[in-house]
Short mmCIF file of C-alpha atoms in Angstrom, two decimals:
data_model
loop_
_atom_site.label_atom_id
_atom_site.label_comp_id
_atom_site.label_asym_id
_atom_site.label_seq_id
_atom_site.Cartn_x
_atom_site.Cartn_y
_atom_site.Cartn_z
CA MET A 13 0.00 0.00 0.00
CA LEU A 14 2.80 2.43 0.88
CA ILE A 15 4.48 1.76 -2.47
CA VAL A 16 1.24 2.54 -4.35
CA GLU A 17 0.74 5.68 -2.23
CA ALA A 18 4.27 6.93 -2.85
CA LYS A 19 4.08 6.29 -6.58
CA PHE A 20 0.76 8.11 -6.93
CA ASN A 21 2.08 11.12 -5.03
CA ALA A 22 5.14 11.19 -7.28
CA ILE A 23 3.31 11.09 -10.63
CA HIS A 24 -0.28 12.07 -9.67
CA GLU A 25 -1.77 9.37 -11.84
CA ASN A 26 -3.84 6.28 -11.07
CA GLU A 27 -1.97 3.99 -13.43
CA ARG A 28 -4.12 0.97 -12.65
CA TYR A 29 -7.63 2.36 -13.20
CA LEU A 30 -7.15 5.71 -15.00
CA PRO A 31 -3.90 5.37 -16.95
CA GLY A 32 -2.84 8.48 -18.81
CA VAL A 33 -5.04 10.81 -16.74
CA LYS A 34 -2.96 13.34 -14.81
CA LEU A 35 -4.58 14.62 -11.63
CA SER A 36 -3.90 17.93 -9.92
CA SER A 37 -0.84 18.13 -7.69
CA ASN A 38 -3.07 18.97 -4.71
CA VAL A 39 -4.67 15.50 -4.90
CA VAL A 40 -2.61 13.54 -2.39
CA ALA A 41 -2.90 9.85 -1.53
CA THR A 42 -2.56 8.54 2.01
CA SER A 43 -3.18 5.14 3.55
CA ASN A 44 -3.65 6.75 6.97
CA LEU A 45 -7.39 7.20 7.43
CA GLU A 46 -7.10 9.52 10.41
CA GLU A 47 -4.65 11.75 8.53
CA ALA A 48 -7.10 11.96 5.62
CA ILE A 49 -10.18 12.95 7.63
CA SER A 50 -9.20 14.52 10.96
CA ASP A 51 -9.18 18.15 9.80
CA SER A 52 -11.60 17.82 6.87
CA LYS A 53 -14.79 19.89 6.82
CA LEU A 54 -16.12 18.08 3.73
CA LEU A 55 -15.90 14.30 3.38
CA PHE A 56 -16.43 12.53 0.05
CA LEU A 57 -17.13 8.85 0.72
CA VAL A 58 -16.28 6.69 -2.30
CA PHE A 59 -15.62 2.99 -1.73
CA PRO A 60 -17.41 -0.36 -2.27
CA HIS A 61 -20.50 -0.78 -0.11
CA GLN A 62 -19.14 -4.08 1.20
CA HIS A 63 -16.69 -2.07 3.34
CA VAL A 64 -19.10 0.54 4.74
CA ASP A 65 -19.17 -0.74 8.32
CA SER A 66 -15.44 -1.32 8.66
CA VAL A 67 -14.43 2.03 7.15
CA LEU A 68 -16.99 4.04 9.13
CA ASP A 69 -16.05 2.26 12.35
CA GLY A 70 -12.46 3.33 11.68
CA MET A 71 -13.64 6.94 11.29
CA LYS A 72 -15.58 7.13 14.57
CA GLY A 73 -14.29 9.81 16.90
CA LYS A 74 -11.87 11.17 14.29
CA VAL A 75 -14.24 13.40 12.30
CA ARG A 76 -14.80 17.10 12.98
CA LYS A 77 -18.16 17.81 14.60
CA ASP A 78 -18.93 20.44 11.96
CA ALA A 79 -17.98 18.18 9.04
CA LYS A 80 -20.44 17.40 6.24
CA ALA A 81 -20.34 14.25 4.16
CA ILE A 82 -21.50 13.25 0.71
CA SER A 83 -21.71 9.58 -0.27
CA LEU A 84 -21.09 8.19 -3.74
CA ILE A 85 -21.44 4.62 -2.46
CA LYS A 86 -23.85 2.42 -4.43
CA GLY A 87 -25.46 -0.35 -2.40
CA ILE A 88 -28.06 -1.30 0.19
CA HIS A 89 -27.76 -2.11 3.88
CA VAL A 90 -30.30 -4.49 5.42
CA GLN A 91 -31.53 -4.29 9.01
CA ASP A 92 -34.50 -6.29 10.36
CA SER A 93 -35.30 -7.32 6.76
CA LYS A 94 -35.71 -3.65 5.74
CA PRO A 95 -33.45 -1.58 3.48
CA VAL A 96 -31.33 1.01 5.27
CA LEU A 97 -29.80 3.90 3.34
CA ILE A 98 -26.02 4.03 3.47
CA SER A 99 -26.31 7.78 4.08
CA GLN A 100 -28.32 6.95 7.21
CA VAL A 101 -25.60 4.55 8.34
CA VAL A 102 -23.04 7.34 7.85
CA GLU A 103 -25.13 9.80 9.86
CA LYS A 104 -25.69 7.33 12.68
CA LYS A 105 -22.09 6.15 12.97
CA LEU A 106 -20.37 9.52 12.50
CA ASP A 107 -23.05 11.86 13.89
CA ILE A 108 -22.81 14.23 10.92
CA SER A 109 -25.13 15.04 8.02
CA CYS A 110 -24.71 13.09 4.78
CA SER A 111 -25.89 13.99 1.29
CA VAL A 112 -25.59 11.63 -1.69
CA LEU A 113 -24.42 11.92 -5.30
CA MET A 114 -25.44 9.49 -8.03
CA GLY A 115 -25.78 9.66 -11.79
CA ALA A 116 -24.58 8.73 -15.25
CA ASN A 117 -20.93 9.51 -14.55
CA ILE A 118 -18.66 6.67 -15.65
CA ALA A 119 -15.27 7.44 -14.07
CA LYS A 120 -13.19 7.20 -17.26
CA ASP A 121 -15.52 9.56 -19.13
CA VAL A 122 -15.42 12.09 -16.29
CA ALA A 123 -11.63 11.84 -16.08
CA ASP A 124 -11.35 12.42 -19.84
CA GLY A 125 -13.40 15.62 -19.51
CA ASP A 126 -16.42 14.26 -21.40
CA PHE A 127 -19.72 15.83 -20.40
CA SER A 128 -21.52 14.05 -17.55
CA GLU A 129 -24.46 14.73 -15.25
CA SER A 130 -25.07 13.88 -11.61
CA THR A 131 -27.83 14.30 -9.06
CA ILE A 132 -27.17 15.46 -5.50
CA GLY A 133 -29.73 14.39 -2.92
CA SER A 134 -29.77 16.33 0.33
CA ARG A 135 -32.22 16.77 3.19
CA ASP A 136 -30.95 20.35 3.54
CA MET A 137 -31.03 22.20 0.22
CA LYS A 138 -28.39 24.67 1.45
CA GLU A 139 -26.05 21.77 2.06
CA GLY A 140 -26.88 20.30 -1.35
CA ASP A 141 -26.17 23.67 -2.97
CA LEU A 142 -22.82 23.79 -1.16
CA PHE A 143 -21.75 20.53 -2.78
CA LYS A 144 -23.12 21.72 -6.13
CA ARG A 145 -20.98 24.87 -5.97
CA ILE A 146 -17.93 22.71 -5.37
CA LEU A 147 -18.62 20.11 -8.07
CA ASP A 148 -20.67 21.75 -10.82
CA CYS A 149 -18.73 22.83 -13.91
CA PRO A 150 -19.28 22.92 -17.68
CA ALA A 151 -18.25 19.26 -18.07
CA PHE A 152 -19.92 17.97 -14.87
CA SER A 153 -23.45 19.26 -14.40
CA CYS A 154 -25.10 18.74 -10.99
CA ASN A 155 -28.75 19.13 -10.01
CA VAL A 156 -29.89 19.15 -6.37
CA VAL A 157 -33.10 17.47 -5.18
CA GLN A 158 -34.49 17.11 -1.66
CA ASP A 159 -34.95 13.35 -2.01
CA VAL A 160 -32.01 11.48 -0.50
CA ALA A 161 -33.74 8.07 -0.58
CA GLY A 162 -34.75 8.38 -4.24
CA VAL A 163 -31.27 9.45 -5.34
CA GLU A 164 -29.44 6.83 -3.29
CA LEU A 165 -31.71 3.92 -4.15
CA GLY A 166 -31.66 4.86 -7.82
CA GLY A 167 -27.89 4.51 -7.79
CA ALA A 168 -28.04 1.15 -6.01
CA LEU A 169 -30.97 -0.52 -7.77
CA LYS A 170 -29.84 0.29 -11.31
CA ASN A 171 -27.09 -2.29 -10.85
CA VAL A 172 -29.73 -5.01 -10.48
CA ILE A 173 -31.37 -3.98 -13.75
CA ALA A 174 -27.96 -3.75 -15.43
CA MET A 175 -27.42 -7.40 -14.54
CA ALA A 176 -30.70 -8.28 -16.28
CA ALA A 177 -29.61 -6.27 -19.33
CA GLY A 178 -26.35 -8.25 -19.40
CA PHE A 179 -28.21 -11.55 -19.20
CA SER A 180 -30.32 -10.38 -22.14
CA ASP A 181 -27.21 -9.55 -24.16
CA GLY A 182 -25.63 -12.88 -23.25
CA LEU A 183 -28.70 -14.73 -24.49
CA GLY A 184 -28.63 -12.78 -27.73
CA LEU A 185 -32.03 -11.20 -27.23
CA SER A 186 -33.12 -8.22 -29.30
CA GLY A 187 -32.85 -4.53 -28.57
CA ASN A 188 -36.60 -4.58 -28.05
CA ALA A 189 -36.18 -7.01 -25.16
CA LYS A 190 -33.47 -4.86 -23.61
CA ALA A 191 -35.66 -1.76 -23.94
CA ALA A 192 -38.45 -3.60 -22.11
CA ILE A 193 -36.02 -4.49 -19.32
CA LEU A 194 -35.07 -0.83 -18.92
CA ARG A 195 -38.69 0.36 -18.97
CA GLN A 196 -39.97 -2.20 -16.50
CA GLY A 197 -36.81 -1.98 -14.45
CA LEU A 198 -37.22 1.76 -13.91
CA ILE A 199 -40.80 1.23 -12.73
CA GLU A 200 -39.72 -1.49 -10.30
CA MET A 201 -36.89 0.69 -8.97
CA TYR A 202 -39.42 3.36 -8.07
CA ARG A 203 -41.89 0.85 -6.60
CA PHE A 204 -39.22 -0.65 -4.37
CA ALA A 205 -37.98 2.76 -3.20
CA SER A 206 -41.48 4.12 -2.51
CA GLN A 207 -42.53 0.97 -0.65
CA PHE A 208 -39.98 1.68 2.07
CA HIS A 209 -39.69 5.48 1.79
CA ILE A 210 -43.06 7.12 1.29
CA ASP A 211 -41.58 10.53 0.46
CA VAL A 212 -39.67 9.26 -2.59
CA ARG A 213 -40.59 11.18 -5.74
CA MET A 214 -41.11 9.64 -9.16
CA SER A 215 -39.58 12.78 -10.66
CA THR A 216 -36.27 11.85 -9.00
CA PHE A 217 -36.11 8.77 -11.23
CA MET A 218 -36.18 11.05 -14.26
CA GLU A 219 -32.99 12.71 -13.00
CA SER A 220 -29.46 11.57 -13.84
CA CYS A 221 -29.50 9.31 -10.76
CA GLY A 222 -32.47 7.42 -12.23
CA PHE A 223 -33.08 6.90 -15.93
CA ALA A 224 -29.74 8.27 -17.16
CA ASP A 225 -27.65 6.14 -14.79
CA LEU A 226 -29.80 3.11 -15.57
CA PHE A 227 -29.36 3.65 -19.32
CA VAL A 228 -25.58 4.01 -19.30
CA SER A 229 -25.18 1.07 -16.88
CA CYS A 230 -27.25 -1.17 -19.16
CA ILE A 231 -25.17 -0.16 -22.19
CA GLY A 232 -21.62 -0.45 -20.94
CA GLY A 233 -21.26 -0.74 -17.15
CA ARG A 234 -19.24 -3.43 -15.38
CA ASN A 235 -22.36 -5.18 -14.05
CA ARG A 236 -23.79 -5.55 -17.54
CA LYS A 237 -20.47 -6.77 -18.94
CA CYS A 238 -19.99 -9.39 -16.24
CA ALA A 239 -23.61 -10.58 -16.51
CA GLU A 240 -23.20 -11.07 -20.26
CA ALA A 241 -19.95 -12.97 -19.69
CA PHE A 242 -21.68 -15.11 -17.03
CA ILE A 243 -24.13 -16.37 -19.64
CA LYS A 244 -21.59 -16.86 -22.41
CA SER A 245 -18.71 -18.35 -20.40
CA GLY A 246 -20.44 -20.43 -17.75
CA LYS A 247 -17.94 -19.07 -15.20
CA SER A 248 -18.96 -17.95 -11.71
CA PHE A 249 -19.27 -14.27 -10.86
CA GLU A 250 -16.34 -14.63 -8.49
CA GLU A 251 -14.14 -15.83 -11.38
CA LEU A 252 -15.38 -13.08 -13.69
CA GLU A 253 -14.79 -10.42 -11.07
CA ARG A 254 -11.17 -11.51 -10.75
CA GLU A 255 -10.63 -11.79 -14.51
CA MET A 256 -12.49 -8.71 -15.76
CA LEU A 257 -12.48 -6.05 -13.04
CA ASP A 258 -8.81 -5.90 -12.02
CA GLY A 259 -9.52 -5.57 -8.32
CA GLN A 260 -12.75 -3.58 -8.58
CA SER A 261 -15.94 -4.90 -7.00
CA LEU A 262 -19.08 -6.12 -8.76
CA GLN A 263 -21.98 -4.36 -7.03
CA GLY A 264 -24.98 -5.88 -8.81
CA THR A 265 -24.72 -9.42 -7.46
CA GLU A 266 -24.75 -8.50 -3.77
CA THR A 267 -27.40 -5.82 -4.25
CA SER A 268 -29.59 -8.34 -6.10
CA GLN A 269 -29.28 -10.79 -3.20
CA LYS A 270 -30.20 -8.10 -0.67
CA VAL A 271 -33.18 -6.89 -2.71
CA HIS A 272 -34.44 -10.48 -2.97
CA GLN A 273 -34.00 -10.96 0.78
CA ILE A 274 -35.98 -7.80 1.48
CA LEU A 275 -38.80 -8.60 -0.94
CA VAL A 276 -39.23 -12.15 0.35
CA ALA A 277 -39.47 -10.85 3.94
CA ASN A 278 -41.93 -8.08 3.10
#
């Protein structure tokens, strides 16, 4: 880890996942969690949802009391057979407010400066506007909505539908079939979200965090690619994750299992 950290800080490039993309010299890598967060007023949480509890437990007692967080983590927590928002887990464990950011923003495209959109969900619109002022630019357009659950669940559930789109591609089904998966999938995303969060808005699913993120994930995302390969190769998802993702995590499989668990219990 220290070797990776030192190399990044020397060349300011993520050679493994974003080769050829030079980042600003003020972007500094550290493997010391306390060093990274102890004096930070704004926390951007970006890591696989499988590690939420362990990372947040490591942050307890080390975060400024006036800090504000924004989560880009796509996934679902389950407690008593009910879905729990990761932003709620952050707020409970760290005792700070947490907004969310989701949308059609594939990392490589953003890094290359291609135009992308995102949706910021915040309970406090002033806080949402703060993050928008920091992030919004001509190549990265952000819209703020007061619907944290809708934004966060849109980002998580689209991975389930992307898996279905990949299965469709692997089976050689038509574009018509894939379009039907997207249409019905978007409806089911909203139904699931509104079943457990009555204040979720259908309009949120027309934002980048909803339809746009679903569309791009069903065209070229990692979950779609691995689901297609699952059908064509006969290999397990664990094998495909190792072979195709180079250390990144497949989110759709675990989220699908959790959604199934929740629906069966409710």
